[in-house]
Coordinates of C-alpha atoms and ligand atoms in Angstrom, one line a residue:
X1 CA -156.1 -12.4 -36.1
X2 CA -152.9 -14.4 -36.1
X3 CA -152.7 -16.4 -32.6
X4 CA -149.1 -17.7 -33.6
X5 CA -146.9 -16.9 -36.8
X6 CA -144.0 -19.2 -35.2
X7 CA -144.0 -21.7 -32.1
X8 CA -141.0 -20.8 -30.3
X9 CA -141.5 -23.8 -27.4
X10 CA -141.5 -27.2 -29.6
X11 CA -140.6 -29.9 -27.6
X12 CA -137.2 -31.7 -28.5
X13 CA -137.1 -34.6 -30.6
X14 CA -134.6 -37.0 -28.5
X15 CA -136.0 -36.6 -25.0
X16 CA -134.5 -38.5 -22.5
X17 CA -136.0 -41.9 -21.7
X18 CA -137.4 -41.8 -18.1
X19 CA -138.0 -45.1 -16.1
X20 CA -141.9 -45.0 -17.2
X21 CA -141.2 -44.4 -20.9
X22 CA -138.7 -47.2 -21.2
X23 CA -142.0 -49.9 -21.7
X24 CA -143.4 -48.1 -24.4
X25 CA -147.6 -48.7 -24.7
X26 CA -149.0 -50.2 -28.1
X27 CA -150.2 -46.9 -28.4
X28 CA -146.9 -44.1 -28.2
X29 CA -146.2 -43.6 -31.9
X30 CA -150.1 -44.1 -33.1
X31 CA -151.5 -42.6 -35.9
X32 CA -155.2 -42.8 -36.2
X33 CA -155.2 -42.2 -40.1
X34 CA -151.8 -41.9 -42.1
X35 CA -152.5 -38.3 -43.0
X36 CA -154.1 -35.4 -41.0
X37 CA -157.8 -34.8 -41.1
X38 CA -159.0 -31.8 -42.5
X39 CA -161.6 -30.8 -40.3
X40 CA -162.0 -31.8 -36.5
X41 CA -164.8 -30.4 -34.3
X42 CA -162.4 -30.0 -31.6
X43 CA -158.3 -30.3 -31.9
X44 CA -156.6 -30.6 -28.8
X45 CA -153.3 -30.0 -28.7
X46 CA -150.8 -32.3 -26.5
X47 CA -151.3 -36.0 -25.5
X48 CA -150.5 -35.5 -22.2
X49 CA -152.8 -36.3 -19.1
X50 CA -154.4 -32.5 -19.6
X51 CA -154.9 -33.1 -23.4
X52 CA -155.9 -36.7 -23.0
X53 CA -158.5 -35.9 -19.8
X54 CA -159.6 -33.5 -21.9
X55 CA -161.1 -35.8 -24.3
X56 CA -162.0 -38.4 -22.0
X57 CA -164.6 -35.8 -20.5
X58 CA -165.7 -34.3 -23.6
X59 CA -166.7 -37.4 -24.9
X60 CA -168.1 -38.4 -21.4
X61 CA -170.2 -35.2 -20.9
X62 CA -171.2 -34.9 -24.4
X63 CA -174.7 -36.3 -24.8
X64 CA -177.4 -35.8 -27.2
X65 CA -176.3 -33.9 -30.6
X66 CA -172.9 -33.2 -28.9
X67 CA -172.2 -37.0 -28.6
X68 CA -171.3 -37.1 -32.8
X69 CA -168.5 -34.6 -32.2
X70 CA -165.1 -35.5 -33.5
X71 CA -161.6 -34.8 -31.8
X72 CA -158.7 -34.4 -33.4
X73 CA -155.4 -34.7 -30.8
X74 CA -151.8 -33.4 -32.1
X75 CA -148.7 -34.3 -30.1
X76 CA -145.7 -33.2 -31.0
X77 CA -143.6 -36.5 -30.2
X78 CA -144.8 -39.7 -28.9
X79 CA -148.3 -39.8 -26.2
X80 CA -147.2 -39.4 -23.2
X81 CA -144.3 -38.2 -23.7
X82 CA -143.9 -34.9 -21.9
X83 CA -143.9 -34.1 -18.3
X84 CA -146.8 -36.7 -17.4
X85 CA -144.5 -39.5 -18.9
X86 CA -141.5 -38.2 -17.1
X87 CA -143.3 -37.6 -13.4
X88 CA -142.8 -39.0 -9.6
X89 CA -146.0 -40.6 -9.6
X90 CA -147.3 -38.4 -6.8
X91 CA -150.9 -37.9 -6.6
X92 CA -150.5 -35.6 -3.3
X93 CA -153.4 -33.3 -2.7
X94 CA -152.4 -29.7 -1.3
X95 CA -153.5 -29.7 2.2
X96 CA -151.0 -27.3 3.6
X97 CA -148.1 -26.4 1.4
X98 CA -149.1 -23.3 -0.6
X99 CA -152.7 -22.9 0.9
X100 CA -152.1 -20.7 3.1
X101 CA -150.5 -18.1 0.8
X102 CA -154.3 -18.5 -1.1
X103 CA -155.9 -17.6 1.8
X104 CA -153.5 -14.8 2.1
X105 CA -154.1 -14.0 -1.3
X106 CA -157.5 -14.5 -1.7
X107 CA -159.3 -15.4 1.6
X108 CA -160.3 -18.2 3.0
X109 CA -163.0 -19.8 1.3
X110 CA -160.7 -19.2 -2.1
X111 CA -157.8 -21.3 -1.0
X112 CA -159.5 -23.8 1.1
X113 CA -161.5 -24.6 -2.0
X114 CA -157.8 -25.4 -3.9
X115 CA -156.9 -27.6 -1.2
X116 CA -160.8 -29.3 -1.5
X117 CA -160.9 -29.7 -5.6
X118 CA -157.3 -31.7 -5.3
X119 CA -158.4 -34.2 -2.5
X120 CA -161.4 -34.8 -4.3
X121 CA -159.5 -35.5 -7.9
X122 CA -157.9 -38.0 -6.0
X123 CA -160.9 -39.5 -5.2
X124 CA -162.3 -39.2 -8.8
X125 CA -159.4 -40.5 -10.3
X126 CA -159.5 -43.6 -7.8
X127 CA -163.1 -43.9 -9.5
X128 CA -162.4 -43.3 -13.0
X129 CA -159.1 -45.8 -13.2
X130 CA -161.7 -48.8 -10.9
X131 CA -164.3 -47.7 -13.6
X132 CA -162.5 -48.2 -16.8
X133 CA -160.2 -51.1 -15.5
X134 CA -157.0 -49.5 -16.2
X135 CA -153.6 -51.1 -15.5
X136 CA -151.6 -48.2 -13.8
X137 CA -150.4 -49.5 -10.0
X138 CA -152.4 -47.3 -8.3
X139 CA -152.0 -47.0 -5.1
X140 CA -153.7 -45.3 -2.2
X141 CA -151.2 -44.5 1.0
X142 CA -150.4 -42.2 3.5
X143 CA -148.2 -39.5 2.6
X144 CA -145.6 -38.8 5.1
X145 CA -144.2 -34.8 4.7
X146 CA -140.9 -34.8 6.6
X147 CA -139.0 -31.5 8.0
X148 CA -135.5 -31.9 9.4
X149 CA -134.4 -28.2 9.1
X150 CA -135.7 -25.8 11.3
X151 CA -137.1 -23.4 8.6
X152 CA -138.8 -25.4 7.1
X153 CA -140.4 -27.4 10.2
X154 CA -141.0 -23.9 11.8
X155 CA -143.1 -22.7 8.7
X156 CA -145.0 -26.8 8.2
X157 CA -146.4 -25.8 11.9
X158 CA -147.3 -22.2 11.5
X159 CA -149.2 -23.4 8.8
X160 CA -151.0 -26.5 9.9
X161 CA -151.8 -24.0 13.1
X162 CA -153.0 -21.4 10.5
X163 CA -155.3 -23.6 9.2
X164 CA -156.6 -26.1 11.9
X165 CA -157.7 -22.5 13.8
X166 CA -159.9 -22.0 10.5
X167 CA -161.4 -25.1 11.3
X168 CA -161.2 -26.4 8.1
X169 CA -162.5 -29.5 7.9
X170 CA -160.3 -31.3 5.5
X171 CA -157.5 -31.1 8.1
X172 CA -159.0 -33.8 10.0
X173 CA -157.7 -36.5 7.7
X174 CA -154.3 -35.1 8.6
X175 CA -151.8 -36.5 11.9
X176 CA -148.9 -34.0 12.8
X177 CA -146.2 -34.4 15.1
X178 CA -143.8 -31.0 16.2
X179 CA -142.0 -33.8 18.5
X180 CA -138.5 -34.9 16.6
X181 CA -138.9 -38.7 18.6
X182 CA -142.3 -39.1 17.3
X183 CA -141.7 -37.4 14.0
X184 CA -138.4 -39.8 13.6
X185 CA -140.4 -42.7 14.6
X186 CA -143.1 -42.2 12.6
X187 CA -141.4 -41.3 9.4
X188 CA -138.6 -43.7 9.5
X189 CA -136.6 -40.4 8.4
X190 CA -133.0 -39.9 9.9
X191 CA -133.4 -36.6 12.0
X192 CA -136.3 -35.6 11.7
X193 CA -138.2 -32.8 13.3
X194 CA -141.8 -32.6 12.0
X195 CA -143.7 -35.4 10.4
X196 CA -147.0 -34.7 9.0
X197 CA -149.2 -37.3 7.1
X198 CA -152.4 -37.4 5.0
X199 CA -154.8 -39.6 2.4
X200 CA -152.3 -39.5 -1.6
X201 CA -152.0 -41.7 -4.1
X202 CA -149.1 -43.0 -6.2
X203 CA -149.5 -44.4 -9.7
X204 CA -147.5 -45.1 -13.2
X205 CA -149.1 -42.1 -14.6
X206 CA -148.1 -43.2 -18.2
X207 CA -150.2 -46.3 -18.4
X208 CA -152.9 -44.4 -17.2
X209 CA -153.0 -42.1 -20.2
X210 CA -152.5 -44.8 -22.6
X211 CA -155.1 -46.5 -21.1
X212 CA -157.7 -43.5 -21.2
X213 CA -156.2 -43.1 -25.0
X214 CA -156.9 -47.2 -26.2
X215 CA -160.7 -46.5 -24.6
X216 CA -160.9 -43.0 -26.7
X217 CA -159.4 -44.7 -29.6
X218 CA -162.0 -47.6 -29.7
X219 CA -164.8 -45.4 -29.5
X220 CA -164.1 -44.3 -33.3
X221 CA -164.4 -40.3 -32.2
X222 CA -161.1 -39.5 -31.8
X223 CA -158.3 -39.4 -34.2
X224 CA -154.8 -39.2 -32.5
X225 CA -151.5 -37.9 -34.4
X226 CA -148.4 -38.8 -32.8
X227 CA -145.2 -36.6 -33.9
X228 CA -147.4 -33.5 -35.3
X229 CA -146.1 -30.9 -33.7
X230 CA -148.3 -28.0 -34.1
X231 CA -146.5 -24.5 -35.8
X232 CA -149.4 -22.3 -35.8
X233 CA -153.1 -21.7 -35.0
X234 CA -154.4 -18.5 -37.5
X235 CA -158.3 -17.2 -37.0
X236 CA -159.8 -18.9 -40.6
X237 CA -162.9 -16.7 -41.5
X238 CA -165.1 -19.5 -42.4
X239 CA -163.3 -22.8 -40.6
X240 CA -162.7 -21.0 -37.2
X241 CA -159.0 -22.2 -37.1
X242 CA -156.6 -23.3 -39.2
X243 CA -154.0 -25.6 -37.1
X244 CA -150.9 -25.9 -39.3
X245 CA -148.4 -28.7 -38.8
X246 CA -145.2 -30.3 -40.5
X247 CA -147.8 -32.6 -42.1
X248 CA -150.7 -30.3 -43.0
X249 CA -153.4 -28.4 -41.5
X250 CA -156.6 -29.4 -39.9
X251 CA -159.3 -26.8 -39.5
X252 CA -161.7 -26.5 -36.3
X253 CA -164.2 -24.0 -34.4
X254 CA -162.6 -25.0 -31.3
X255 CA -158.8 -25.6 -29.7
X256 CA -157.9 -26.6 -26.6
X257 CA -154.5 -25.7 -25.5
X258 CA -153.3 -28.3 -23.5
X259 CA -149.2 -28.2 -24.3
X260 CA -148.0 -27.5 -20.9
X261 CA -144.3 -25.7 -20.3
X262 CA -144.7 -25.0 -24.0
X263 CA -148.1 -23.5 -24.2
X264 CA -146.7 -19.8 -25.0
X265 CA -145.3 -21.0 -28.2
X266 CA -149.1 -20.5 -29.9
X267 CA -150.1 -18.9 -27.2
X268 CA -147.3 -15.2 -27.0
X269 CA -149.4 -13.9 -23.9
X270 CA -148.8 -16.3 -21.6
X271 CA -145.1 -16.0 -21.8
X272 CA -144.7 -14.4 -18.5
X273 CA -147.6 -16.3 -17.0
X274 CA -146.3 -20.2 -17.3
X275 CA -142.3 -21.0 -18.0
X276 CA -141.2 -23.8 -18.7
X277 CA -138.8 -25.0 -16.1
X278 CA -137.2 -28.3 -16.3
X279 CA -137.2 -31.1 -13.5
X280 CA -135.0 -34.1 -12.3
X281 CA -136.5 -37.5 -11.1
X282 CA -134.9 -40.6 -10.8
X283 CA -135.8 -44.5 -10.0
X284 CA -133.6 -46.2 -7.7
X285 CA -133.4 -50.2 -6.9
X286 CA -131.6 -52.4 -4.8
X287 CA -129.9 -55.0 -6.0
X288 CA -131.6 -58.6 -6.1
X289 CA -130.1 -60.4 -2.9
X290 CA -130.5 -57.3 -0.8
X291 CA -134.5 -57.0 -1.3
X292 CA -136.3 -57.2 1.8
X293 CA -133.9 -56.0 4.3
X294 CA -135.0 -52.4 4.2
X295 CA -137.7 -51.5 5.8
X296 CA -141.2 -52.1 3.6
X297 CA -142.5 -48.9 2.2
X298 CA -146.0 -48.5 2.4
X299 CA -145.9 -44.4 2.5
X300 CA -145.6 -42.2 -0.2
X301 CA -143.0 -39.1 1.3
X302 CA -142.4 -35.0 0.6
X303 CA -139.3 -34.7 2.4
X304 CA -137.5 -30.8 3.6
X305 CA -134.1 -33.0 4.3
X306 CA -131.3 -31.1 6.6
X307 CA -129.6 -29.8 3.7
X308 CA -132.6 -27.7 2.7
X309 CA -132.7 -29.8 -0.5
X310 CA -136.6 -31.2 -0.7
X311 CA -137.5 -34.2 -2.7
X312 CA -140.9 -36.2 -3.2
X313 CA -140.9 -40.3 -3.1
X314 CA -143.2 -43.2 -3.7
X315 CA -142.7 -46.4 -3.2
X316 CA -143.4 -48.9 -6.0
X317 CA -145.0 -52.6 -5.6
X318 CA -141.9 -54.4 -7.0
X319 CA -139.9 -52.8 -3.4
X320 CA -137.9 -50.0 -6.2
X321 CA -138.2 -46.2 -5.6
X322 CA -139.0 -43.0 -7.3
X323 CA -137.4 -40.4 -6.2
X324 CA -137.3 -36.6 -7.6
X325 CA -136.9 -32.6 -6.9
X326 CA -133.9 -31.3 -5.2
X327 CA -135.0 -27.6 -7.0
X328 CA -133.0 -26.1 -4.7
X329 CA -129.2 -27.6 -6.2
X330 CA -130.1 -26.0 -9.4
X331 CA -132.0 -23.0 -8.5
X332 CA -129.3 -20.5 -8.9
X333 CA -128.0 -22.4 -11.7
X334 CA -131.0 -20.3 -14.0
X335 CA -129.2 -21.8 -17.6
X336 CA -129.7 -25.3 -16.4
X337 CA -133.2 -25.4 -16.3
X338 CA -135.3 -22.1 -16.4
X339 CA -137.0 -21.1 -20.0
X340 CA -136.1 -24.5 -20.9
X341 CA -137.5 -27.1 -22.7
X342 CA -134.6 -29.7 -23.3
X343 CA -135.3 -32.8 -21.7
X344 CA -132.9 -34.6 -23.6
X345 CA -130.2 -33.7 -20.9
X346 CA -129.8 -33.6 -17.5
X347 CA -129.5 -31.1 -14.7
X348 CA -126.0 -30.8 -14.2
X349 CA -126.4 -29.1 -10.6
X350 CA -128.0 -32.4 -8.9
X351 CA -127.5 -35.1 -11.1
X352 CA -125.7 -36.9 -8.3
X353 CA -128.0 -35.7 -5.4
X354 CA -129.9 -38.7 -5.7
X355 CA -126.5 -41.4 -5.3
X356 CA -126.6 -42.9 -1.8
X357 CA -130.0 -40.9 -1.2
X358 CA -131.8 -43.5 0.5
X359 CA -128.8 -45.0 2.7
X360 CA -128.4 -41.1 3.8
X361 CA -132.3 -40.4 4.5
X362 CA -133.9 -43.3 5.8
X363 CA -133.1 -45.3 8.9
X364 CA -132.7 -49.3 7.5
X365 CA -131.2 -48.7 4.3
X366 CA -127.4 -47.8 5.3
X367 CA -126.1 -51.2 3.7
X368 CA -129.2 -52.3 1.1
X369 CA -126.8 -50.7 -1.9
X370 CA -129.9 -48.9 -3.5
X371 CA -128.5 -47.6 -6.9
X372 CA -130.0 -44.8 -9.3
X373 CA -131.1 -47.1 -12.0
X374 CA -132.6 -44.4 -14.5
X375 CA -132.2 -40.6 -14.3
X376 CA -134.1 -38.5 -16.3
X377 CA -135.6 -34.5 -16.7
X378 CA -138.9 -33.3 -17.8
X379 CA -140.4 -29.7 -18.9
X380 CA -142.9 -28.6 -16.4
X381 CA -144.9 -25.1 -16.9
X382 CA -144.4 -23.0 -14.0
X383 CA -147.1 -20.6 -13.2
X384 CA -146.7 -16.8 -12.0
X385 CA -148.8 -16.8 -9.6
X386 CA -148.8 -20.6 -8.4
X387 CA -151.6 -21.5 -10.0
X388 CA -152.8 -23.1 -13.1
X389 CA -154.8 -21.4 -16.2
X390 CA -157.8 -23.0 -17.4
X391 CA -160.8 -21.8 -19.4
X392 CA -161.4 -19.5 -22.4
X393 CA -158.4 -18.1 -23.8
X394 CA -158.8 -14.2 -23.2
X395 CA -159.8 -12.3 -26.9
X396 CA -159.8 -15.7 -28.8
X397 CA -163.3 -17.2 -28.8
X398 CA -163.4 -21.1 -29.8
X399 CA -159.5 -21.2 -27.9
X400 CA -159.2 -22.8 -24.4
X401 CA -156.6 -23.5 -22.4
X402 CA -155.2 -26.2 -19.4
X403 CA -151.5 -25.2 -18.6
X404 CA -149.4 -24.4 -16.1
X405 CA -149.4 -26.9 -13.1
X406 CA -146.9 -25.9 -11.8
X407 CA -145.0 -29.3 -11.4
X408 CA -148.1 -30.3 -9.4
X409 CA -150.6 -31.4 -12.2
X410 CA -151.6 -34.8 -10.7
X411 CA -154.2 -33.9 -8.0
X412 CA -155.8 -31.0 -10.5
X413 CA -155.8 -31.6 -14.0
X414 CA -158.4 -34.8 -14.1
X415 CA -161.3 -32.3 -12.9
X416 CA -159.9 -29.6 -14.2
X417 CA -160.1 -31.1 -17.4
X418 CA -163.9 -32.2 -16.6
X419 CA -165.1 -28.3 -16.2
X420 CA -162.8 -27.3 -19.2
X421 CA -164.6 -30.0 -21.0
X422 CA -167.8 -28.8 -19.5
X423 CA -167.7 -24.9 -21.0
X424 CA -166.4 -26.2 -24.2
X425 CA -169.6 -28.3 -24.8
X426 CA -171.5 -25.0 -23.8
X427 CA -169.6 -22.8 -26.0
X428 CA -170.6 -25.8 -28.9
X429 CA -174.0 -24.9 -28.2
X430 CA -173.4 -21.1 -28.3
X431 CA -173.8 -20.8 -24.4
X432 CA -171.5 -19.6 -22.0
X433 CA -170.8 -22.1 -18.9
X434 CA -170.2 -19.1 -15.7
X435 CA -166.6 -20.6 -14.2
X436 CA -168.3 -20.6 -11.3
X437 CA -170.1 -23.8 -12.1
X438 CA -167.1 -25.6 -13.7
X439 CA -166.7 -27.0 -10.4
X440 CA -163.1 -25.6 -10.4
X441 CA -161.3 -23.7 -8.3
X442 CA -161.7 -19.9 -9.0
X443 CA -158.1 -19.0 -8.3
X444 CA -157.7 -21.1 -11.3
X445 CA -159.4 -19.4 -13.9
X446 CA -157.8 -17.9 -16.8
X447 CA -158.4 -14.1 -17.0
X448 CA -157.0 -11.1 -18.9
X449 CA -156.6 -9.8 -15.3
X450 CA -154.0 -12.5 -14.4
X451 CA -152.3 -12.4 -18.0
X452 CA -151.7 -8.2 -17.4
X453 CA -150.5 -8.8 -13.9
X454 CA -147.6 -10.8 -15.2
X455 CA -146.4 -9.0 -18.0
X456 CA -146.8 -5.7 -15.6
X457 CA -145.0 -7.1 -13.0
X458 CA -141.2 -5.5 -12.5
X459 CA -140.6 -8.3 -10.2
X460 CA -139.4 -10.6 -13.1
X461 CA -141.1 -14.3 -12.1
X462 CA -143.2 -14.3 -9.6
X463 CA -143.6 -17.0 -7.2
X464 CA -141.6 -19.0 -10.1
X465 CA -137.9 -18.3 -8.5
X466 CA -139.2 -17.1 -5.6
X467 CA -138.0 -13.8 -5.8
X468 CA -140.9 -11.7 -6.2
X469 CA -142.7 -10.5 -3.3
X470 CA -145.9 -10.0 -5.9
X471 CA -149.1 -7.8 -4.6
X472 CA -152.0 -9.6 -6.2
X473 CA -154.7 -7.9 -5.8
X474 CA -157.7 -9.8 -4.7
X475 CA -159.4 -11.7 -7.5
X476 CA -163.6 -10.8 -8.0
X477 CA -165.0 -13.4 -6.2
X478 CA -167.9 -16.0 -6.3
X479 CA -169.6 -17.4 -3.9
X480 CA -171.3 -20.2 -5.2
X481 CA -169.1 -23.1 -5.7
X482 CA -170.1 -25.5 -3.4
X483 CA -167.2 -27.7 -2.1
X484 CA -168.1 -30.6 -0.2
X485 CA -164.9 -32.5 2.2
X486 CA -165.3 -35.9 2.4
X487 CA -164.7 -35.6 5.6
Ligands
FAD1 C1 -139.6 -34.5 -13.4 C2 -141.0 -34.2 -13.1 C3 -141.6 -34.8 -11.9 C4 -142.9 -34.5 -11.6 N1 -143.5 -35.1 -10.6 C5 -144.8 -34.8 -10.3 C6 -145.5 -35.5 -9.2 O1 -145.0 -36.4 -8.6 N2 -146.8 -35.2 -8.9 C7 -147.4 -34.2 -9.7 O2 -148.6 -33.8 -9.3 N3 -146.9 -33.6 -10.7 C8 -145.6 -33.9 -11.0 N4 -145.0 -33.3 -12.1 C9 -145.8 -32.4 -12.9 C10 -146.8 -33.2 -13.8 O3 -146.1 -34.2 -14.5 C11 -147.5 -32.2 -14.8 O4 -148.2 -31.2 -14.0 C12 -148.5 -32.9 -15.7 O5 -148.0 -34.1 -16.2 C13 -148.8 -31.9 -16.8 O6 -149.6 -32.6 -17.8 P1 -149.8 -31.9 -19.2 O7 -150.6 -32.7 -20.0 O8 -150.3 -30.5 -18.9 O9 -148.4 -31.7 -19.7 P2 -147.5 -32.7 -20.6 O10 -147.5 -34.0 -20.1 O11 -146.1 -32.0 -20.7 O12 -148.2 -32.7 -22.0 C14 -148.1 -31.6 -22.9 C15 -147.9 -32.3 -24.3 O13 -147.9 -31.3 -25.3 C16 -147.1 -31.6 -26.3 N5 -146.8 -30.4 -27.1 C17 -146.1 -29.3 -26.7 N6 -146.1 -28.4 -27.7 C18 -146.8 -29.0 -28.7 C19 -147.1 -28.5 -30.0 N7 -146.7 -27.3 -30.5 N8 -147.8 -29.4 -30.8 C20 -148.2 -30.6 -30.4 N9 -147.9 -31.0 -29.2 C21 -147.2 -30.2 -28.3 C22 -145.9 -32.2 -25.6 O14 -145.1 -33.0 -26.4 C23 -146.5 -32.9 -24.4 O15 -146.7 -34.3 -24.7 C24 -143.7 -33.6 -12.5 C25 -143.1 -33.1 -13.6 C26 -141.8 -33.4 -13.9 C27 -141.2 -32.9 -15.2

């Protein structure tokens, strides 16, 4: 059984350099061994913060005779060097945004338990980066979600309503405003209507993965191969896999699919599940004399502004901003960036939404002369239905996958990567793990079910352009996760 006879979703050699990249680690063009292994337990494919979390956890959760196994990881250009090197930053939990659709979805307990999982990664990430001492400015702040159009500031409140009436617990950690003074105020945002704000994180998401990848590399059990991009992955009778690439093949029972907006290159039957759509982010700076005359940022923001453009922000420690989205320039521009995977140019629809940005949004900056001083896109995987795919690839035993984020991987993929790594020990050992006790979200569970409904559905994308109204019908559920709020 051939999974792949041709990757039609490689990632382009000459991406652009975003402001992350531009320091590149000791570690972005590594090679473990100057040729290939033959033979891996486990090959993961992708460096990026799924394939790299990936490994951290197995070799974390692997004790007794699971502790000798050896992991192979093939990425296709340098570590890092795909959407998680080319991100905002943001490590914003879920509390409100699309949990309510979930609910709709899926009932309550389903999509409360989304919006539970990502506020505790942020915690465990908080843990994990204090635990292994790594370098990556993170930061923990309030993040301030700004509305200054009246459709979007309508809709924030029907659904912080929605779910404060369910009593949900989580929403305690969250202050709202519906009063523009307050909201204004509070946010520091010219003309704003709504402000709501709530625990995140900000971080430099690229030293964190090189930092998890130094601590994998020391340990002697994994073997990284930088600019290997996979072509294939063919069922071998007696090996499990054969994983063919430009420089050889390497052979494993198991492969973890961890190659983002590109997964459906080896993996044809998620072509209609995750796309890969291509982002904008930019860093802006003031220049040297004018530092310190805006207002201090200590918030990270998810701003609707009044030209029902919408943008995430974080503030860096050095007083310089990263500032991204603005989906909505380029959203009818489909060439520009849907079923796209050229990050080597830019969005031509809002390249030059983000000049003067600050001066226009916040109150305080009008004469700082904040520049963009790097502009740059990335190739997210956009999912069908909103929500990632993780678990055992459907019909391919020994295959998993940990795609489709979304554009919102931060706050999911380091636990999501801890259950993934959890059923794959299990499958090792000839058991199968029940998703129910990956300590993942259910809604995110691949299935053959979700696969179908999106190569069924007339409606062509999904929630992806936000054209389809899709039915989804309710998902089998199981009760026994057992999500505990902090709060
Ligand atoms: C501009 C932009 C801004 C974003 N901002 C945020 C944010 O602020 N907060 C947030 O939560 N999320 C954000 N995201 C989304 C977030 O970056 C992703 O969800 C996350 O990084 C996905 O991690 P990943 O490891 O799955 O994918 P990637 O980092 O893309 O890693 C996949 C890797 O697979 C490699 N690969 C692909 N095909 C092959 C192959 N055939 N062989 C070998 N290797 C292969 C790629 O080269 C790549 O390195 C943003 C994304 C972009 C593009």
């Amino acid at each position: 059984m051939a999974s792949s006879s041709r990757n039609r979703y490689l990632p382009v050699k000459n991406g652009l350099k975003s402001f992350w990249l531009k320091q590149p680690h000791e570690l972005s063009d590594h090679r473990s061994t100057s040729t290939i292994p033959e033979q891996s337990d486990i090959i993961i494919i992708g460096a990026g913060y799924a394939g790299v979390a990936t490994a951290y956890h197995l070799l974390k959760e692997g004790t007794g005779a699971a502790a000798g196994l050896n992991i192979t990881i093939l990425e296709a250009r340098g570590a890092s060097s795909g959407a998680t090197g080319r991100n905002g930053g943001h490590l914003r939990p879920d509390l409100y945004g699309h949990i309510p659709k979930y609910i709709d979805r899926a009932g309550v307990r389903a999509g409360a338990e989304v919006a539970e999982f990502e506020i505790e990664n942020m915690w465990a990430i908080k843990k994990a980066i204090e635990d292994e001492k790594i370098d990556c400015d993170f930061t923990l702040v309030r993040c301030v979600d700004v509305y200054c159009n009246t459709k979007d500031a309508t809709n924030a409140k029907a659904s912080y309503d929605k779910l404060v009436a369910l009593e949900l617990d989580y929403m305690k950690d969250m202050f709202f405003t519906a009063d523009p003074k307050e909201a204004e105020a509070y946010s520091g945002v010219k003309g704003a209507l709504v402000a709501v704000s709530f625990t995140a994180g900000t971080m430099f998401p690229y030293k964190f993965i090189l930092g998890l990848l130094k601590i994998l590399l020391a340990t002697g059990k994994v073997n990284l191969q930088t600019h290997t991009p996979v072509l294939s992955v063919e069922r071998d009778e007696k090996r499990g896999y054969a994983v063919s690439t430009e420089r050889g093949t390497v052979y494993a029972k198991q492969v973890v699919h961890a190659s983002n907006g590109y997964v459906a290159g080896l993996l044809p039957e998620y072509e209609r599940n995750i796309i890969p759509c291509k982002g904008i982010c930019t860093h802006i700076e003031m220049p040297e004399q004018n530092r310190g005359t805006a207002p201090l940022f200590t918030n990270s923001y998810s701003l609707a502004n009044d030209d029902n453009t919408s943008s995430y922000l974080i503030p860096r420690l050095d007083g310089s901003i990263i500032v991204g989205g603005s989906r909505q320039k380029f959203r009818p521009f489909k060439e520009q960036w849907y079923h796209n995977v050229d990050d080597s140019i830019l969005i031509d629809a809002s390249k030059d939404h983000y000049e003067e940005y600050m001066q226009r949004t916040y109150r305080g900056w009008e004469k700082t002369d904040a520049k963009v001083s790097s502009i740059w896109t990335g190739v997210m995987g956009y999912s069908f239905d909103s929500n990632p795919h993780i678990g055992s690839v459907p019909s391919k035993p020994g295959q998993f996958i940990l795609a489709g984020f979304n554009g919102h991987g931060m706050p999911v993929i380091w636990l999501g990567a801890k259950g993934l790594a959890k059923m794959i020990l299990a499958d090792q050992r000839g058991e199968k793990l029940p998703f129910s006790e990956t300590g993942i979200p259910r809604l995110f569970q691949t299935s053959q079910l979700r696969i179908d409904r999106a190569q069924a559905n007339k409606e062509e994308d999904g929630d992806i352009l936000g054209t389809g109204q899709i039915f989804l019908p309710k998902l089998p559920i199981h009760e026994t996760h057992t999500w505990k709020s902090r709060l």
